[in-house]
Coordinates of N, CA and C in Angstrom, one line a residue:
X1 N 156.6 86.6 11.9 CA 156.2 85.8 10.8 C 155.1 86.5 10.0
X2 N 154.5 86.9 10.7 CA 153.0 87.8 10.1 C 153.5 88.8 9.0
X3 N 154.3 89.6 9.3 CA 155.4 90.7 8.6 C 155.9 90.3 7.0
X4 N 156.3 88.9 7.4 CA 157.2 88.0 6.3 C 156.0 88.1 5.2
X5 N 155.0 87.3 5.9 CA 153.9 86.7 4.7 C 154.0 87.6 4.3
X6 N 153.0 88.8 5.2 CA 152.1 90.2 4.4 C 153.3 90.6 3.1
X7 N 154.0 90.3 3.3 CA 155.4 91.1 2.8 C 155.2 90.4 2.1
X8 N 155.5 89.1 1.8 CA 155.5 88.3 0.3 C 154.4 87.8 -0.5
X9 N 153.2 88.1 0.2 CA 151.5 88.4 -1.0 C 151.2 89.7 -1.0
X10 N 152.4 90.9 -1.0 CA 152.1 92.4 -0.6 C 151.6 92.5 -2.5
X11 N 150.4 93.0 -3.2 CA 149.9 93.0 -4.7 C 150.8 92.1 -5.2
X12 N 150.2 90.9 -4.7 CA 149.9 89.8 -5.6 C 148.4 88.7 -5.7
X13 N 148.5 88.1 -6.4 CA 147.3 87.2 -6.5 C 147.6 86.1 -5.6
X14 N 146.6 85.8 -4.5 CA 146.7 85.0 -3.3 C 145.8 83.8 -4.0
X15 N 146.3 82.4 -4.3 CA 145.1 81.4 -4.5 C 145.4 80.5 -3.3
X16 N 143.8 80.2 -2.8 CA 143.7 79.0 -2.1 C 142.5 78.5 -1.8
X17 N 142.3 77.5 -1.2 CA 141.0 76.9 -1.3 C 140.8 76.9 0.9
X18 N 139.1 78.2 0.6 CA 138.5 78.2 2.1 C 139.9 79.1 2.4
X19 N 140.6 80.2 2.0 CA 141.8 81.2 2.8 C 141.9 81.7 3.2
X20 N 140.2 82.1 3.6 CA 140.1 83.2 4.8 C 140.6 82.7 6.4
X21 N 140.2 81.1 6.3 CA 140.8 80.7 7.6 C 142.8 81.1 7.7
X22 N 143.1 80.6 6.4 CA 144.8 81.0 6.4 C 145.2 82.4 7.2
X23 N 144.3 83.0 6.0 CA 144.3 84.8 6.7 C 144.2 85.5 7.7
X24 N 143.2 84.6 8.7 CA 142.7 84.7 10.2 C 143.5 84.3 11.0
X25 N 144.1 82.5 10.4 CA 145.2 82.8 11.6 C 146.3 83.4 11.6
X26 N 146.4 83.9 10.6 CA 147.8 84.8 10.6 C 148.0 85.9 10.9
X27 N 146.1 86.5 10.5 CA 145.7 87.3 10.9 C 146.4 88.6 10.3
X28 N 146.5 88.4 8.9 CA 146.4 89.4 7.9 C 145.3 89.6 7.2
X29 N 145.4 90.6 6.0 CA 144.4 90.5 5.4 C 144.5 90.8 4.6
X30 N 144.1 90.8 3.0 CA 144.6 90.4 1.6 C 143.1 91.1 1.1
X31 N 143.2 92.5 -0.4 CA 142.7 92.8 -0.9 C 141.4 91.8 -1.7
X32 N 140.5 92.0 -1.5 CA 139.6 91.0 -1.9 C 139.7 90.5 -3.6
X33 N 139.8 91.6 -4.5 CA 140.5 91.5 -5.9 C 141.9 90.7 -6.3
X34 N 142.8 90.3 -5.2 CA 143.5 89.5 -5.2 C 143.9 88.1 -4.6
X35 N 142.4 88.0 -4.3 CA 142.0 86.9 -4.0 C 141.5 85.7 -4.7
X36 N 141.8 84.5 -4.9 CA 141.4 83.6 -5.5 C 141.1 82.3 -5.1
X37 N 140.0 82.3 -4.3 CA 139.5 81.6 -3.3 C 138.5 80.0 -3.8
X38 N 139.3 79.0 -4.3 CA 138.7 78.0 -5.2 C 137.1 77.5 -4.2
X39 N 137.4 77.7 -3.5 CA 136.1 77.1 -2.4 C 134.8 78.6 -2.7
X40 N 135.3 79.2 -3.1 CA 134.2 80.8 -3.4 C 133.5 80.9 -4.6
X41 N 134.4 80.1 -5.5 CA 134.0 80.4 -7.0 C 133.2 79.9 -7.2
X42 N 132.0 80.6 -8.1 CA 130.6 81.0 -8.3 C 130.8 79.4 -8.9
X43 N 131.2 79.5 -10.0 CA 131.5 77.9 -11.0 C 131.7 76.5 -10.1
X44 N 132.1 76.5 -9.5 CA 132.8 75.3 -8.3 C 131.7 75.2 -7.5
X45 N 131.3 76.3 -7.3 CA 129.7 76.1 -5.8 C 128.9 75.6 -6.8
X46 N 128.7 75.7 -7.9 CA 127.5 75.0 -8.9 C 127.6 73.6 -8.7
X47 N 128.4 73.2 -8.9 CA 128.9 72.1 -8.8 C 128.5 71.0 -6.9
X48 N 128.0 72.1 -6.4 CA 127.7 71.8 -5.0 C 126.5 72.5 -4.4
X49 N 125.7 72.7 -5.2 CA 124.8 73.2 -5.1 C 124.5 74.3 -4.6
X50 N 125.4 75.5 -4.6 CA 125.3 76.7 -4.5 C 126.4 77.0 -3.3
X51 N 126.4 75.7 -3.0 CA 127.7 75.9 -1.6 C 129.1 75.6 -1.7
X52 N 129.8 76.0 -0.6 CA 131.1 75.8 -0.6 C 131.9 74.3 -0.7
X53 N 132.2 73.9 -1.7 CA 132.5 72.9 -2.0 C 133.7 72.5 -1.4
X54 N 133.9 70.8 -0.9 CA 135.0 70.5 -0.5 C 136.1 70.6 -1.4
X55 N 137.5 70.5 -1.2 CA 138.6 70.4 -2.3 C 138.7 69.3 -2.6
X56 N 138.8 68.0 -1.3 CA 138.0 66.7 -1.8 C 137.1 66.4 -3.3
X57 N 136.0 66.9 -2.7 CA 135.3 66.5 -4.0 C 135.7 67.3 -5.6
X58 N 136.0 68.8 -5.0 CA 136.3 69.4 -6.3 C 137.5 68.4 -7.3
X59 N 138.6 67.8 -6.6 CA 139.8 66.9 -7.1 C 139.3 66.0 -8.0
X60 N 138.5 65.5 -6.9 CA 137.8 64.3 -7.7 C 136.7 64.4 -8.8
X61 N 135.9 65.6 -9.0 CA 135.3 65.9 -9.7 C 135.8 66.4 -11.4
X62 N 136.5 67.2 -10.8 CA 137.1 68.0 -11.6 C 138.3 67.8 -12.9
X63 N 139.9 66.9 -11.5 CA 141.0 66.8 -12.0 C 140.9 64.9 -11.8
X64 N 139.8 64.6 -11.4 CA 139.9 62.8 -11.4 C 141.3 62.4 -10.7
X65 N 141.1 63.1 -9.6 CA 142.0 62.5 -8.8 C 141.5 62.6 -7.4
X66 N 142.1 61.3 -6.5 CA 141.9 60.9 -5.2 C 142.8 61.9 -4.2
X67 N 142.3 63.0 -3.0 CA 143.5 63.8 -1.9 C 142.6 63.4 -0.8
X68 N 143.4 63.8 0.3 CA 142.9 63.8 1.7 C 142.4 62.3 2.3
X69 N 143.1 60.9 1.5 CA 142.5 60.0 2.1 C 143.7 59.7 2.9
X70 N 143.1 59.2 4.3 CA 144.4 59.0 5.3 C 144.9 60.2 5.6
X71 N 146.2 60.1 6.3 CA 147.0 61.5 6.1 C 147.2 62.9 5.3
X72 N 146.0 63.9 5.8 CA 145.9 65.0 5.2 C 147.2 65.8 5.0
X73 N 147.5 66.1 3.4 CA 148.9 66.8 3.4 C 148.5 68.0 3.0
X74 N 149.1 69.4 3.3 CA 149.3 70.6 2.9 C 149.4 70.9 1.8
X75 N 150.7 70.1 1.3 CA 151.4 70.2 0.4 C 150.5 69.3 -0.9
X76 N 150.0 68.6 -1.0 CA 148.8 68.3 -1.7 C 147.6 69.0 -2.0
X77 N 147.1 69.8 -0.7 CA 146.2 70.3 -0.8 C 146.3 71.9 -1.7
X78 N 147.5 72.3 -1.9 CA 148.0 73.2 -2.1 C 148.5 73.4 -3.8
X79 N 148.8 71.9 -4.3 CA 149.0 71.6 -5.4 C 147.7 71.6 -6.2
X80 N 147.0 70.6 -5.6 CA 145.6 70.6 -6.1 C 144.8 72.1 -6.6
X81 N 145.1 72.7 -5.3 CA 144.0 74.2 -5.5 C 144.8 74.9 -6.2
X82 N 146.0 74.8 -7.0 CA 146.6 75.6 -7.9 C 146.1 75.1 -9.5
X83 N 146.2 73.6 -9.3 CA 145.5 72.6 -10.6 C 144.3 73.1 -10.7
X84 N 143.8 73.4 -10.1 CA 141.7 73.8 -10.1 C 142.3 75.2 -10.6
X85 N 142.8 75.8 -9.9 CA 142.7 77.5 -10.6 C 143.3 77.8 -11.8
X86 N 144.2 76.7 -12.3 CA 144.6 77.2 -13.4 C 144.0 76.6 -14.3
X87 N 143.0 75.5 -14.0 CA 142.3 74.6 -15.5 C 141.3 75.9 -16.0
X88 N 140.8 77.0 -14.5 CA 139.7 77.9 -15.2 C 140.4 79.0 -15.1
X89 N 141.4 79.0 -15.0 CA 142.4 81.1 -15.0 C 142.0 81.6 -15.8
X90 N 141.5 81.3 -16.7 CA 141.0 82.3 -18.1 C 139.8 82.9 -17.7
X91 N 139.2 82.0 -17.4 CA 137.4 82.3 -17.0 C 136.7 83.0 -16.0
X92 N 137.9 82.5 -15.1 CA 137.9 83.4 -13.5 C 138.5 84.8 -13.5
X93 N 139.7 85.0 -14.5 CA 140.2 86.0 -14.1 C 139.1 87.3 -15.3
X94 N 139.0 86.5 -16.8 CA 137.8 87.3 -17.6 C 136.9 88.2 -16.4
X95 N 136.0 87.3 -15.7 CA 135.0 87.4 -14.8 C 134.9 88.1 -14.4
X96 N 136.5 88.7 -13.6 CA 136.7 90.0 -12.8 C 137.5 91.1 -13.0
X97 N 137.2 90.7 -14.4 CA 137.7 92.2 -15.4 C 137.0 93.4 -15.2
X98 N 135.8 93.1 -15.2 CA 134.8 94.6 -15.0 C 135.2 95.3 -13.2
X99 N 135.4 94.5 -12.4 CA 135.5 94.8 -11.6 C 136.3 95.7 -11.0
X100 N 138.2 94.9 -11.5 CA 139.1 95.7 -11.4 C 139.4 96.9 -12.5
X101 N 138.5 96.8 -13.3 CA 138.9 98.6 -14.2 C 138.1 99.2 -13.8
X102 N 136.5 98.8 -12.9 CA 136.2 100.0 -12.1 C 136.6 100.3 -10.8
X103 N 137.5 99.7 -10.1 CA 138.1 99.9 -9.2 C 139.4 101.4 -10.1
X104 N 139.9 100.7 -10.4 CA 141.1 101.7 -11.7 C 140.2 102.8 -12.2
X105 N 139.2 103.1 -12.5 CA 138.3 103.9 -13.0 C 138.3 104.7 -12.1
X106 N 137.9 104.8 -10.6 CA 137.5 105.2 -9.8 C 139.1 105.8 -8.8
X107 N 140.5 105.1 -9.4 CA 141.2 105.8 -8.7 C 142.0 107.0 -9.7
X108 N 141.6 106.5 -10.9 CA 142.1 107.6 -12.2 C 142.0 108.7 -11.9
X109 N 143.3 109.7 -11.7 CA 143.4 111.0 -11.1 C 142.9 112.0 -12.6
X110 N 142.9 111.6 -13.8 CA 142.7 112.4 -15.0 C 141.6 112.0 -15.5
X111 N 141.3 113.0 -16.6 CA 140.4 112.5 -17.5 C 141.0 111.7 -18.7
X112 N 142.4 111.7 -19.0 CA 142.8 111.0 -20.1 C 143.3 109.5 -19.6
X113 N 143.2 109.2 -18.6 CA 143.9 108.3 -17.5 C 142.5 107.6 -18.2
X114 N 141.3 108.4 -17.7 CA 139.7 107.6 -17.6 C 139.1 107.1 -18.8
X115 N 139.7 107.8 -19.7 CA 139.7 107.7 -21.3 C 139.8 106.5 -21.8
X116 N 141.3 106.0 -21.4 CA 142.3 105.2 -21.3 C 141.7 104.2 -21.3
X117 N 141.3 103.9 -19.9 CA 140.5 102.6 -18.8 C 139.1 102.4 -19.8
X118 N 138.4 103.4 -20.2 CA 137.1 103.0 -20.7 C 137.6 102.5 -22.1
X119 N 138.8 102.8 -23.2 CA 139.0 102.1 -24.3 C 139.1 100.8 -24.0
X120 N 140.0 100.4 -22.8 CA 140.5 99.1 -22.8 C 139.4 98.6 -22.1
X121 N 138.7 99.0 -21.6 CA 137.3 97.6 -21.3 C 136.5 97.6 -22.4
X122 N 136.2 98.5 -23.5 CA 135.7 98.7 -24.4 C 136.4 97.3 -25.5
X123 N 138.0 97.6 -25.6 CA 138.9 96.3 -26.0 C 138.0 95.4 -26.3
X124 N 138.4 94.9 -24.6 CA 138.4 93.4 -24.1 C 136.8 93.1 -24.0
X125 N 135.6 93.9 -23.8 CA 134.5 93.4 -24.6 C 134.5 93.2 -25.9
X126 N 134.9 93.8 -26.3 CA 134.4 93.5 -27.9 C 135.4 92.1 -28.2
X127 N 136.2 91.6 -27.7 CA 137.2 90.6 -28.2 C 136.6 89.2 -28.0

């Protein structure tokens, strides 16, 4: 099973809310830049005073909606933390623009490659 997953979040964007537990017990491990960890985000811990906020309250905060009363579902919990990530996809993924073109920066085998990477952050600041 371990094989399957890795295989089907092999460079892709992983979202979940608290996933490092997912990832522990599966006991893979997922590029941190393709990570999107709703329980991490800088924006969401404000919201909780600098900490890791429940999904619970984020629901209710956020999307005004009631999860996890009674019988905790997966399949809820899973819906929700896609609702939370995509109300801020813009904002979250802006955020960690600088990050992955100096990751890209740094694996640029040319100088025209590097050229390249520095117009398009140049771009996307100025926009």
């Amino acid at each position: 099973v371990q094989e399957e997953v890795a295989a089907l979040v092999k460079d892709r964007v992983l979202v979940g809310h608290a996933i490092k537990n997912d990832l522990a017990a599966l006991m893979i491990s997922h590029p941190p830049l393709l990570i999107r960890d709703t329980s991490r985000y800088a924006e969401f811990k404000e919201l909780n005073k600098g900490s890791a906020p429940a999904l619970r309250k984020l629901a209710a905060s956020l999307l005004s909606i009631t999860i996890q009363e009674g019988e905790h579902s997966s399949v809820t919990d899973a819906k929700t933390t896609m609702l939370l990530y995509r109300k801020v996809k813009d904002e979250w993924e802006l955020s960690l623009a600088p990050k992955r073109y100096k990751l890209e920066i740094k694996k640029a085998k040319s100088k025209e490659r590097f050229a390249q990477l520095r117009k398009e952050i140049h771009e996307q600041q100025s926009q």
